[in-house]
Structures are given as structure tokens and as C-alpha cells.
mmCIF file of C-alpha atoms and ligand atoms in Angstrom:
data_model
loop_
_atom_site.group_PDB
_atom_site.id
_atom_site.type_symbol
_atom_site.label_atom_id
_atom_site.label_comp_id
_atom_site.label_asym_id
_atom_site.label_seq_id
_atom_site.Cartn_x
_atom_site.Cartn_y
_atom_site.Cartn_z
ATOM 1 C CA MET A 1 107.320 106.495 68.454
ATOM 2 C CA SER A 2 108.161 103.915 71.159
ATOM 3 C CA ARG A 3 111.614 102.297 70.836
ATOM 4 C CA TYR A 4 109.987 98.955 71.638
ATOM 5 C CA PRO A 5 106.864 98.715 69.454
ATOM 6 C CA THR A 6 106.584 95.009 70.299
ATOM 7 C CA LEU A 7 105.875 95.801 73.954
ATOM 8 C CA ARG A 8 103.251 98.370 73.038
ATOM 9 C CA SER A 9 101.525 95.904 70.718
ATOM 10 C CA CYS A 10 101.643 93.310 73.527
ATOM 11 C CA GLY A 11 99.707 95.674 75.770
ATOM 12 C CA TYR A 12 102.440 97.406 77.806
ATOM 13 C CA GLU A 13 103.026 101.130 78.176
ATOM 14 C CA LEU A 14 106.735 101.658 78.914
ATOM 15 C CA ASP A 15 107.969 104.070 81.576
ATOM 16 C CA ARG A 16 111.533 104.847 82.712
ATOM 17 C CA THR A 17 114.591 102.611 83.034
ATOM 18 C CA ILE A 18 115.198 101.539 86.649
ATOM 19 C CA GLY A 19 118.078 99.154 86.330
ATOM 20 C CA THR A 20 120.825 98.213 83.947
ATOM 21 C CA GLY A 21 123.132 95.237 84.064
ATOM 22 C CA GLY A 22 125.268 92.974 81.894
ATOM 23 C CA PHE A 23 122.082 91.387 80.607
ATOM 24 C CA GLY A 24 120.475 94.619 79.399
ATOM 25 C CA LYS A 25 118.084 96.971 81.160
ATOM 26 C CA VAL A 26 114.978 96.879 83.329
ATOM 27 C CA LYS A 27 112.184 99.334 82.546
ATOM 28 C CA LEU A 28 109.040 100.097 84.497
ATOM 29 C CA ALA A 29 105.827 99.573 82.531
ATOM 30 C CA THR A 30 102.074 99.389 82.917
ATOM 31 C CA HIS A 31 100.012 96.432 81.722
ATOM 32 C CA THR A 32 97.290 98.303 79.811
ATOM 33 C CA LEU A 33 94.441 95.809 80.300
ATOM 34 C CA THR A 34 94.746 95.575 84.103
ATOM 35 C CA GLY A 35 96.524 98.881 84.837
ATOM 36 C CA GLU A 36 99.028 96.927 86.965
ATOM 37 C CA LYS A 37 102.680 98.035 87.103
ATOM 38 C CA VAL A 38 105.374 95.564 86.003
ATOM 39 C CA ALA A 39 109.137 95.507 85.490
ATOM 40 C CA ILE A 40 110.344 94.426 82.062
ATOM 41 C CA LYS A 41 113.846 93.075 81.544
ATOM 42 C CA ILE A 42 114.867 93.990 77.981
ATOM 43 C CA MET A 43 117.698 91.990 76.457
ATOM 44 C CA ASP A 44 119.246 92.385 73.012
ATOM 45 C CA LYS A 45 119.848 88.766 71.983
ATOM 46 C CA THR A 46 122.500 89.788 69.460
ATOM 47 C CA LYS A 47 124.554 91.299 72.324
ATOM 48 C CA LEU A 48 123.947 88.615 74.980
ATOM 49 C CA GLY A 49 126.549 86.220 73.549
ATOM 50 C CA LYS A 50 127.638 83.738 76.258
ATOM 51 C CA ASP A 51 124.975 85.151 78.602
ATOM 52 C CA LEU A 52 122.123 83.845 76.416
ATOM 53 C CA PRO A 53 122.087 80.415 78.150
ATOM 54 C CA ARG A 54 121.803 82.245 81.540
ATOM 55 C CA VAL A 55 118.705 84.059 80.327
ATOM 56 C CA LYS A 56 117.132 80.827 79.082
ATOM 57 C CA LEU A 57 118.007 79.120 82.375
ATOM 58 C CA GLU A 58 116.443 81.927 84.439
ATOM 59 C CA ILE A 59 113.251 81.865 82.370
ATOM 60 C CA SER A 60 112.852 78.080 82.590
ATOM 61 C CA ALA A 61 113.507 78.175 86.360
ATOM 62 C CA LEU A 62 111.015 81.015 86.956
ATOM 63 C CA LYS A 63 108.353 79.151 84.938
ATOM 64 C CA ASN A 64 108.618 76.322 87.478
ATOM 65 C CA LEU A 65 108.709 78.478 90.591
ATOM 66 C CA SER A 66 105.829 80.166 92.364
ATOM 67 C CA HIS A 67 106.484 81.573 95.862
ATOM 68 C CA PRO A 68 105.560 84.849 97.605
ATOM 69 C CA ASN A 69 109.290 85.668 98.100
ATOM 70 C CA ILE A 70 110.453 84.864 94.574
ATOM 71 C CA CYS A 71 110.002 87.624 91.974
ATOM 72 C CA LYS A 72 107.131 86.472 89.744
ATOM 73 C CA LEU A 73 107.416 85.902 86.025
ATOM 74 C CA TYR A 74 104.332 87.099 84.115
ATOM 75 C CA GLN A 75 105.219 86.876 80.444
ATOM 76 C CA VAL A 76 108.096 86.142 78.055
ATOM 77 C CA ILE A 77 108.093 87.885 74.659
ATOM 78 C CA GLU A 78 110.713 86.940 72.076
ATOM 79 C CA THR A 79 111.426 88.593 68.750
ATOM 80 C CA GLU A 80 114.260 88.012 66.262
ATOM 81 C CA SER A 81 116.470 90.507 68.069
ATOM 82 C CA HIS A 82 115.136 90.881 71.632
ATOM 83 C CA CYS A 83 113.912 88.945 74.637
ATOM 84 C CA TYR A 84 111.470 90.738 76.974
ATOM 85 C CA VAL A 85 110.875 89.225 80.427
ATOM 86 C CA VAL A 86 107.863 90.731 82.212
ATOM 87 C CA MET A 87 108.388 90.488 85.984
ATOM 88 C CA GLU A 88 106.732 91.427 89.271
ATOM 89 C CA TYR A 89 107.015 95.102 90.234
ATOM 90 C CA CYS A 90 109.216 95.564 93.324
ATOM 91 C CA SER A 91 108.978 99.252 94.149
ATOM 92 C CA GLY A 92 110.881 98.913 97.429
ATOM 93 C CA GLY A 93 114.104 98.581 95.457
ATOM 94 C CA GLU A 94 117.110 96.566 96.632
ATOM 95 C CA LEU A 95 117.446 95.172 100.178
ATOM 96 C CA PHE A 96 121.054 96.353 99.942
ATOM 97 C CA ASP A 97 119.957 100.005 99.674
ATOM 98 C CA HIS A 98 117.556 99.524 102.588
ATOM 99 C CA ILE A 99 120.423 98.304 104.807
ATOM 100 C CA VAL A 100 122.736 101.158 103.700
ATOM 101 C CA GLU A 101 119.947 103.686 104.380
ATOM 102 C CA LYS A 102 119.597 102.484 107.993
ATOM 103 C CA SER A 103 123.337 101.652 108.343
ATOM 104 C CA ARG A 104 122.296 98.355 109.957
ATOM 105 C CA LEU A 105 118.997 96.735 110.924
ATOM 106 C CA SER A 106 117.739 95.765 114.371
ATOM 107 C CA GLU A 107 117.825 92.080 115.253
ATOM 108 C CA MET A 108 114.024 91.852 114.867
ATOM 109 C CA GLU A 109 113.941 93.614 111.467
ATOM 110 C CA SER A 110 116.833 91.403 110.299
ATOM 111 C CA ARG A 111 114.889 88.345 111.487
ATOM 112 C CA MET A 112 111.737 89.529 109.669
ATOM 113 C CA PHE A 113 113.650 89.713 106.356
ATOM 114 C CA PHE A 114 115.791 86.639 107.004
ATOM 115 C CA ARG A 115 112.770 84.402 107.650
ATOM 116 C CA GLN A 116 111.451 85.318 104.192
ATOM 117 C CA ILE A 117 114.787 84.365 102.628
ATOM 118 C CA ILE A 118 114.719 81.025 104.489
ATOM 119 C CA SER A 119 111.159 80.437 103.253
ATOM 120 C CA ALA A 120 112.122 81.147 99.621
ATOM 121 C CA VAL A 121 115.392 79.165 99.663
ATOM 122 C CA SER A 122 113.756 76.194 101.410
ATOM 123 C CA TYR A 123 111.084 76.160 98.685
ATOM 124 C CA LEU A 124 113.762 76.579 96.009
ATOM 125 C CA HIS A 125 115.779 73.594 97.315
ATOM 126 C CA ASP A 126 112.612 71.488 97.721
ATOM 127 C CA SER A 127 111.903 72.278 94.039
ATOM 128 C CA GLY A 128 115.355 70.910 93.142
ATOM 129 C CA TYR A 129 117.065 74.259 92.480
ATOM 130 C CA ALA A 130 120.080 76.021 94.002
ATOM 131 C CA HIS A 131 120.303 79.785 93.408
ATOM 132 C CA ARG A 132 124.138 80.034 93.673
ATOM 133 C CA ASP A 133 124.212 83.829 93.453
ATOM 134 C CA LEU A 134 122.362 84.958 96.576
ATOM 135 C CA LYS A 135 123.407 88.486 97.606
ATOM 136 C CA PRO A 136 121.594 91.607 98.892
ATOM 137 C CA GLU A 137 121.585 93.094 95.360
ATOM 138 C CA ASN A 138 119.514 90.104 94.224
ATOM 139 C CA VAL A 139 116.951 90.634 96.946
ATOM 140 C CA LEU A 140 114.299 93.261 96.199
ATOM 141 C CA LEU A 141 111.410 94.604 98.269
ATOM 142 C CA ASP A 142 107.860 95.314 97.192
ATOM 143 C CA ARG A 143 105.874 98.295 98.477
ATOM 144 C CA GLU A 144 104.865 96.363 101.633
ATOM 145 C CA GLN A 145 108.534 95.471 102.249
ATOM 146 C CA ASN A 146 107.915 91.837 101.295
ATOM 147 C CA LEU A 147 111.149 90.366 100.067
ATOM 148 C CA LYS A 148 111.562 89.120 96.465
ATOM 149 C CA ILE A 149 114.555 87.105 95.284
ATOM 150 C CA ILE A 150 115.614 87.833 91.685
ATOM 151 C CA ASP A 151 118.210 86.769 89.131
ATOM 152 C CA PHE A 152 118.100 83.010 88.668
ATOM 153 C CA GLY A 153 120.594 83.229 85.844
ATOM 154 C CA LEU A 154 123.119 81.116 87.768
ATOM 155 C CA CYS A 155 120.696 78.736 89.422
ATOM 156 C CA ALA A 156 121.310 75.031 89.036
ATOM 157 C CA LYS A 157 118.970 72.079 88.920
ATOM 158 C CA PRO A 158 121.464 69.221 89.415
ATOM 159 C CA GLN A 159 120.546 66.280 87.178
ATOM 160 C CA GLY A 160 120.853 63.812 90.012
ATOM 161 C CA GLY A 161 118.826 65.919 92.448
ATOM 162 C CA MET A 162 119.983 68.234 95.252
ATOM 163 C CA ASP A 163 122.319 65.601 96.706
ATOM 164 C CA SER A 164 124.457 65.445 93.592
ATOM 165 C CA LEU A 165 127.566 67.606 93.294
ATOM 166 C CA LEU A 166 128.182 70.669 91.140
ATOM 167 C CA LEU A 167 131.486 72.041 89.906
ATOM 168 C CA THR A 168 130.931 75.324 88.059
ATOM 169 C CA SER A 169 132.515 78.164 89.963
ATOM 170 C CA CYS A 170 130.075 81.048 89.630
ATOM 171 C CA GLY A 171 128.441 83.939 91.459
ATOM 172 C CA SER A 172 130.012 86.936 93.174
ATOM 173 C CA PRO A 173 133.213 86.057 95.130
ATOM 174 C CA THR A 174 132.212 88.277 98.111
ATOM 175 C CA TYR A 175 129.269 86.015 98.855
ATOM 176 C CA ALA A 176 130.746 82.756 97.538
ATOM 177 C CA ALA A 177 131.365 79.765 99.804
ATOM 178 C CA PRO A 178 134.933 78.455 100.360
ATOM 179 C CA GLU A 179 134.289 75.205 98.495
ATOM 180 C CA LEU A 180 132.890 77.132 95.510
ATOM 181 C CA ILE A 181 135.948 79.413 95.163
ATOM 182 C CA GLN A 182 138.282 76.452 95.661
ATOM 183 C CA GLY A 183 136.853 74.868 92.525
ATOM 184 C CA VAL A 184 136.085 71.599 94.286
ATOM 185 C CA LYS A 185 132.791 69.761 93.823
ATOM 186 C CA TYR A 186 130.091 71.212 96.036
ATOM 187 C CA HIS A 187 126.411 70.906 96.923
ATOM 188 C CA GLY A 188 124.307 73.817 95.635
ATOM 189 C CA SER A 189 122.241 73.847 98.829
ATOM 190 C CA GLU A 190 125.355 74.276 101.001
ATOM 191 C CA VAL A 191 126.716 77.233 99.011
ATOM 192 C CA ASP A 192 123.309 78.923 99.275
ATOM 193 C CA ILE A 193 123.440 78.552 103.085
ATOM 194 C CA TRP A 194 126.861 80.254 103.156
ATOM 195 C CA SER A 195 125.566 83.154 100.995
ATOM 196 C CA MET A 196 122.548 83.455 103.304
ATOM 197 C CA GLY A 197 125.024 83.759 106.187
ATOM 198 C CA VAL A 198 126.766 86.624 104.392
ATOM 199 C CA ILE A 199 123.370 88.313 103.859
ATOM 200 C CA LEU A 200 122.432 87.831 107.556
ATOM 201 C CA TYR A 201 125.766 89.398 108.552
ATOM 202 C CA ALA A 202 125.049 92.347 106.204
ATOM 203 C CA LEU A 203 121.565 92.791 107.737
ATOM 204 C CA LEU A 204 122.838 92.742 111.333
ATOM 205 C CA CYS A 205 126.178 94.544 110.867
ATOM 206 C CA GLY A 206 125.642 96.850 107.868
ATOM 207 C CA CYS A 207 128.885 95.629 106.299
ATOM 208 C CA LEU A 208 130.282 92.425 104.819
ATOM 209 C CA PRO A 209 132.131 89.669 106.744
ATOM 210 C CA PHE A 210 134.777 89.175 104.064
ATOM 211 C CA GLU A 211 135.966 92.140 102.023
ATOM 212 C CA SER A 212 139.080 93.130 100.126
ATOM 213 C CA ASP A 213 139.920 95.088 96.982
ATOM 214 C CA ASN A 214 142.410 92.359 96.209
ATOM 215 C CA ILE A 215 140.749 89.140 95.003
ATOM 216 C CA ASP A 216 143.521 86.909 96.412
ATOM 217 C CA GLU A 217 143.202 88.615 99.817
ATOM 218 C CA LEU A 218 139.426 88.131 99.638
ATOM 219 C CA PHE A 219 139.787 84.433 98.832
ATOM 220 C CA LYS A 220 142.213 83.968 101.748
ATOM 221 C CA LYS A 221 139.723 85.610 104.149
ATOM 222 C CA ILE A 222 136.860 83.419 102.908
ATOM 223 C CA LEU A 223 138.927 80.243 103.139
ATOM 224 C CA ARG A 224 140.009 81.182 106.700
ATOM 225 C CA GLY A 225 136.380 81.955 107.566
ATOM 226 C CA LYS A 226 137.381 84.496 110.232
ATOM 227 C CA TYR A 227 135.309 87.687 110.464
ATOM 228 C CA ILE A 228 134.721 90.495 112.975
ATOM 229 C CA GLU A 229 131.855 90.040 115.481
ATOM 230 C CA PRO A 230 130.723 93.583 116.353
ATOM 231 C CA GLY A 231 129.936 94.171 120.045
ATOM 232 C CA TRP A 232 126.250 94.788 119.408
ATOM 233 C CA LEU A 233 125.604 91.251 118.159
ATOM 234 C CA SER A 234 123.574 89.114 120.586
ATOM 235 C CA SER A 235 124.960 85.688 121.523
ATOM 236 C CA GLY A 236 122.130 84.101 119.498
ATOM 237 C CA SER A 237 123.096 86.091 116.391
ATOM 238 C CA LYS A 238 126.789 85.214 116.823
ATOM 239 C CA ARG A 239 126.011 81.514 117.265
ATOM 240 C CA LEU A 240 123.798 81.374 114.147
ATOM 241 C CA LEU A 241 126.321 83.285 112.025
ATOM 242 C CA ARG A 242 129.083 80.856 113.093
ATOM 243 C CA ARG A 243 126.884 77.909 112.059
ATOM 244 C CA MET A 244 126.196 79.441 108.631
ATOM 245 C CA LEU A 245 129.649 80.878 107.892
ATOM 246 C CA CYS A 246 131.263 77.523 108.628
ATOM 247 C CA VAL A 247 134.139 76.815 106.214
ATOM 248 C CA ASP A 248 133.530 73.046 106.290
ATOM 249 C CA PRO A 249 130.304 72.496 104.283
ATOM 250 C CA LEU A 250 129.767 69.192 106.110
ATOM 251 C CA LYS A 251 129.605 71.032 109.462
ATOM 252 C CA ARG A 252 127.591 73.972 108.088
ATOM 253 C CA ILE A 253 123.974 74.272 109.296
ATOM 254 C CA ARG A 254 121.450 72.686 106.932
ATOM 255 C CA ILE A 255 118.253 74.383 105.741
ATOM 256 C CA SER A 256 116.184 71.879 107.763
ATOM 257 C CA GLU A 257 118.024 72.937 110.975
ATOM 258 C CA LEU A 258 117.918 76.615 110.009
ATOM 259 C CA ILE A 259 114.128 76.558 109.767
ATOM 260 C CA ASN A 260 113.873 75.394 113.402
ATOM 261 C CA ASP A 261 116.759 77.445 114.811
ATOM 262 C CA PRO A 262 115.850 79.270 118.069
ATOM 263 C CA TRP A 263 117.152 82.620 116.712
ATOM 264 C CA VAL A 264 114.927 82.241 113.616
ATOM 265 C CA ARG A 265 111.845 81.394 115.728
ATOM 266 C CA LEU A 266 112.419 84.058 118.420
ATOM 267 C CA GLY A 267 109.396 86.367 118.666
ATOM 268 C CA PHE A 268 107.433 84.373 116.058
ATOM 269 C CA GLY A 269 107.054 81.129 118.014
ATOM 270 C CA CYS A 270 107.002 79.179 114.747
ATOM 271 C CA PRO A 271 109.352 78.325 111.870
ATOM 272 C CA PRO A 272 109.163 80.302 108.585
ATOM 273 C CA SER A 273 106.624 78.838 106.145
ATOM 274 C CA THR A 274 108.294 76.308 103.854
ATOM 275 C CA LYS A 275 105.545 74.826 101.716
ATOM 276 C CA THR A 276 103.802 77.189 99.376
ATOM 277 C CA HIS A 277 100.706 76.016 97.606
ATOM 278 C CA ASP A 278 100.818 77.524 94.113
ATOM 279 C CA ILE A 279 98.085 80.088 94.628
ATOM 280 C CA ASP A 280 98.974 81.349 91.171
ATOM 281 C CA ARG A 281 98.262 77.939 89.690
ATOM 282 C CA CYS A 282 94.826 77.670 91.289
ATOM 283 C CA LYS A 283 91.728 78.201 89.145
ATOM 284 C CA ASP A 284 90.281 81.513 90.346
ATOM 285 C CA MET A 285 86.713 81.825 89.082
ATOM 286 C CA GLU A 286 86.454 85.596 89.663
ATOM 287 C CA CYS A 287 89.543 86.286 87.537
ATOM 288 C CA LEU A 288 88.330 83.812 84.910
ATOM 289 C CA GLU A 289 84.940 85.544 84.899
ATOM 290 C CA ALA A 290 86.564 88.967 84.347
ATOM 291 C CA ILE A 291 88.610 87.649 81.386
ATOM 292 C CA SER A 292 85.671 85.684 79.982
ATOM 293 C CA HIS A 293 83.421 88.757 80.175
ATOM 294 C CA HIS A 294 86.009 91.032 78.569
ATOM 295 C CA PHE A 295 86.931 88.754 75.675
ATOM 296 C CA GLU A 296 83.475 87.147 75.446
ATOM 297 C CA ILE A 297 85.017 83.675 75.516
ATOM 298 C CA ASP A 298 83.738 80.765 77.615
ATOM 299 C CA LYS A 299 85.535 80.428 81.017
ATOM 300 C CA GLU A 300 86.403 76.752 80.480
ATOM 301 C CA ILE A 301 87.990 77.482 77.108
ATOM 302 C CA ILE A 302 90.075 80.245 78.691
ATOM 303 C CA TRP A 303 91.102 77.948 81.571
ATOM 304 C CA SER A 304 92.049 75.135 79.179
ATOM 305 C CA ARG A 305 94.499 77.579 77.524
ATOM 306 C CA LEU A 306 95.671 79.214 80.787
ATOM 307 C CA SER A 307 96.437 75.878 82.468
ATOM 308 C CA LYS A 308 99.149 75.242 79.876
ATOM 309 C CA TRP A 309 101.111 78.116 81.568
ATOM 310 C CA LYS A 310 102.613 79.399 78.328
ATOM 311 C CA TYR A 311 103.583 82.747 79.940
ATOM 312 C CA ASP A 312 101.984 84.565 77.040
ATOM 313 C CA CYS A 313 99.676 87.616 77.197
ATOM 314 C CA GLU A 314 96.828 85.486 78.648
ATOM 315 C CA THR A 315 99.045 84.189 81.478
ATOM 316 C CA ALA A 316 100.155 87.772 82.222
ATOM 317 C CA THR A 317 96.564 89.073 82.288
ATOM 318 C CA TYR A 318 95.429 86.234 84.603
ATOM 319 C CA LEU A 319 98.373 86.564 87.035
ATOM 320 C CA LEU A 320 98.033 90.363 87.134
ATOM 321 C CA LEU A 321 94.301 90.039 87.836
ATOM 322 C CA LEU A 322 95.201 87.693 90.717
ATOM 323 C CA ASN A 323 97.499 90.491 91.917
ATOM 324 C CA LYS A 324 94.660 93.007 91.722
ATOM 325 C CA LYS A 325 92.403 90.646 93.683
ATOM 326 C CA LYS A 326 95.089 90.179 96.356
ATOM 327 C CA ASN A 327 95.450 93.994 96.623
ATOM 328 C CA GLY A 328 91.661 94.418 96.875
ATOM 329 C CA SER A 329 91.407 96.294 93.550
ATOM 330 C CA PRO A 330 88.334 95.772 91.345
ATOM 331 C CA LEU A 331 88.765 92.999 88.761
ATOM 332 C CA VAL A 332 88.131 95.233 85.760
ATOM 333 C CA LEU A 333 89.889 94.976 82.401
ATOM 334 C CA LYS A 334 90.278 98.194 80.444
ATOM 335 C CA LYS A 335 88.646 98.345 77.039
ATOM 336 C CA LYS A 336 91.351 98.767 74.340
ATOM 337 C CA GLU A 337 91.260 102.354 73.091
ATOM 338 C CA VAL A 338 90.058 102.381 69.544
ATOM 339 C CA PRO A 339 92.459 104.748 67.705
ATOM 340 C CA ASN A 340 90.412 107.795 66.512
ATOM 341 C CA GLN A 341 89.372 107.290 62.917
HETATM 342 O O1 7LY B 1 110.391 96.535 90.032
HETATM 343 C C1 7LY B 1 111.607 96.549 90.001
HETATM 344 N N1 7LY B 1 112.337 97.576 90.387
HETATM 345 C C2 7LY B 1 111.860 98.798 90.872
HETATM 346 C C3 7LY B 1 110.561 99.224 90.641
HETATM 347 C C4 7LY B 1 110.149 100.480 91.117
HETATM 348 C C5 7LY B 1 111.015 101.251 91.847
HETATM 349 C C6 7LY B 1 112.310 100.781 92.105
HETATM 350 C C7 7LY B 1 112.742 99.556 91.609
HETATM 351 C C8 7LY B 1 113.278 101.537 92.915
HETATM 352 C C9 7LY B 1 113.615 102.836 92.303
HETATM 353 N N2 7LY B 1 112.620 103.883 92.624
HETATM 354 C C10 7LY B 1 111.378 103.697 91.882
HETATM 355 C C11 7LY B 1 110.561 102.565 92.367
HETATM 356 C C12 7LY B 1 112.338 95.358 89.516
HETATM 357 C C13 7LY B 1 111.638 94.163 89.450
HETATM 358 C C14 7LY B 1 112.269 93.032 89.002
HETATM 359 C C15 7LY B 1 113.602 93.100 88.626
HETATM 360 C C16 7LY B 1 114.271 91.899 88.159
HETATM 361 C C17 7LY B 1 113.751 90.649 88.229
HETATM 362 N N3 7LY B 1 114.662 89.822 87.714
HETATM 363 N N4 7LY B 1 115.730 90.544 87.339
HETATM 364 C C18 7LY B 1 115.512 91.823 87.605
HETATM 365 C C19 7LY B 1 114.329 94.284 88.712
HETATM 366 C C20 7LY B 1 113.685 95.425 89.159
HETATM 367 O O2 7LY B 1 114.320 96.630 89.303
HETATM 368 C C21 7LY B 1 115.521 96.893 88.618
HETATM 369 C C22 7LY B 1 116.672 96.269 89.283
HETATM 370 C C23 7LY B 1 116.713 96.207 90.655
HETATM 371 C C24 7LY B 1 117.796 95.604 91.241
HETATM 372 C C25 7LY B 1 118.796 95.070 90.472
HETATM 373 C C26 7LY B 1 118.705 95.142 89.092
HETATM 374 C C27 7LY B 1 117.654 95.749 88.507
#
């Protein structure tokens, strides 16, 4: 008997566990109706304690965000004891493991990944959010090596907009900006730029710019902002890293400059895409037709419910059908097996 009967009754067949963290675990699963694979974050609410607000924050942020490089939310299922968050399947695993596997990436491969991060973070900031915990472990890859940012449990949506200051010291020290670890007021967008600089360094160098087993030593290194520039770095890479890993947030490169930086545009001739029209929020008649046919309900009635974006089983089915369409798979919904009498 499945340990999570709720998920089975909500139309998911669970597979193995692929990640565990402070929040709980992540299991692979298949959405029965569409046959699409998903990742389900399973959290025991009774054990979350102080982390419960982080989970709520991540869910509310993900409900407002729709971008090709941000891990998609499909459905949220809550019971008395558990919270299940059904997410996009990212079978390429962590960017971190990809870097370790190749020891370091070429400048062009680094640029290919880094442009996707710029695209996602630019969209995130334009939507009024700061991630505040950007690190290679929070960047996954899908099977086509498209990059997906995860874990918005520390993101912030400053009340007064992105120009207002934050104070909470959070995130992983290794990737945290000087002003964040100093406990002074900071701009969320500026700390994200610093963390992106640490990620770019990891991509190009295969190691981290600031490391120490001793937290005080680590803080000193970050506050000094001095790091090794390996001989293989091009002058363009070195210049960009210096502009991102700039201790003074006022002198640090801004996302608007980053988008148009010559290193970022090299070989592409254009800046990374910044605007994303919410393809997932568009009314797709083929997907609506497939759902309408399967449930024998009028398309307009289905759309009137879907357009409330409740992230329930109907939202999941619609978004996963959009996925199937994007992958060129037939838009067929599986008939529910009638248990043998
Ligand atoms: O689909 C996900 N992961 C995933 C799926 C398939 C495979 C692998 C990995 C690699 C291992 N070999 C098998 C293939 C996957 C999707 C979303 C999320 C997720 C979204 N918000 N939070 C977590 C987590 C996921 O992962 C587990 C994990 C990966 C890195 C840190 C922590 C957990």
C-alpha cells in the first residue's frame, strides 16, 4: 500500500526519492492522466516548525512566476499532516554536479548557462522578487540542459518594491554578499548579482572564489573580496567577475548593465531574453479540447475554472498537457483504470 495514499488518489504514481533536505524529501512521480513525469516535494507539516513560513513563501512566489528558467509549479496538495508540492521534472540534476563532472566549463558553455540565469533573475527582479539564496545547488537542468532555478524559500518581495531595503541575513554564507553577512540593510537585487558572480566563477573555474572551513575566515575573505584569478580566464571573464564580485554594492554591476555586457553577448550578438510572456497563462485551445473531450465538460467552463490558477489537479493537468504539446507528444489523456470488479 502506498505510503502517500493522497498522492495516488490525486492521480500520481510515486517512484523513488531523488532528493532530501531540511524541508523533507523530493520523489519522482508520474502524473497518471498525462503520463508526464514530475518531482514532488513532500513535507511533513508537523516537523517543519520554523520552516513552515518558508514553504508558504516559496509556494506563493512560484504561483506568481512563470519563466522557462524557473522550475514550474504544477499543483499544491495539502492535508492535515503533509504539504505536497508538484514541480517540474529536471532530470539533468544539479548544475553543481555538471560542473564537478567536467571539472570546469568552457567559456562558451559557461556563457550558455549564465545567460539563462540572467534571463531568470532579470524576470524575477522585474516581478518584484529577490531570490537571496542563488547557488549552483539551487540550479537544476532538464533533459535538454535548460537551466531551472529552484528553492524560493528565502525569496523576498520587499513591500516598498525592489528599491526598498531588506535586513534579514539569510542564504548560504559561501554565496552571500558582503553587505548581507555584515547584517546591514541591503537591496535584494544587489545580493543576487553577487551570488550570480559566485556561480559564474564556479562555472569558469570549477571551484569557489571564497572558501574556508572556518566561518570567520570565510566572512573575512568575502568582506575583503579578494579571490584567485586562474590563468585560463580570459580578460573579458576577469573583468565581468570583478564587476559582479564587487564588495561595494553601489559599485557592483546592475542587472540592466549585465544584460548588455559584451562578455554576455559574445557569440550570441544579442542580450539574454528578459521579458517572458506567460505562455503557461495563455488559453491553449488544443489542450482545452483534450480536457473537454476527456471529462465531457464544455471548454469555456473548464477555462473559467482554469483561469483562476488554483494550482489544483485541473491546473496540473492543463500545464502538463502544455508540456506534452511543447515536447511534440500527442495530447491524449489516459482513461482512469476501473479497478477490476
Ligand atoms: O526533477 C528533479 N530532480 C531530478 C529528476 C530526475 C533525475 C534527477 C533529478 C537526477 C538524478 N538521476 C535521476 C534523474 C527535481 C525537480 C525539482 C526539485 C525542486 C524544486 N523545488 N525544490 C526542489 C528537485 C528535484 O530533484 C531533487 C533535488 C535536486 C536538487 C536539490 C534538491 C533536490
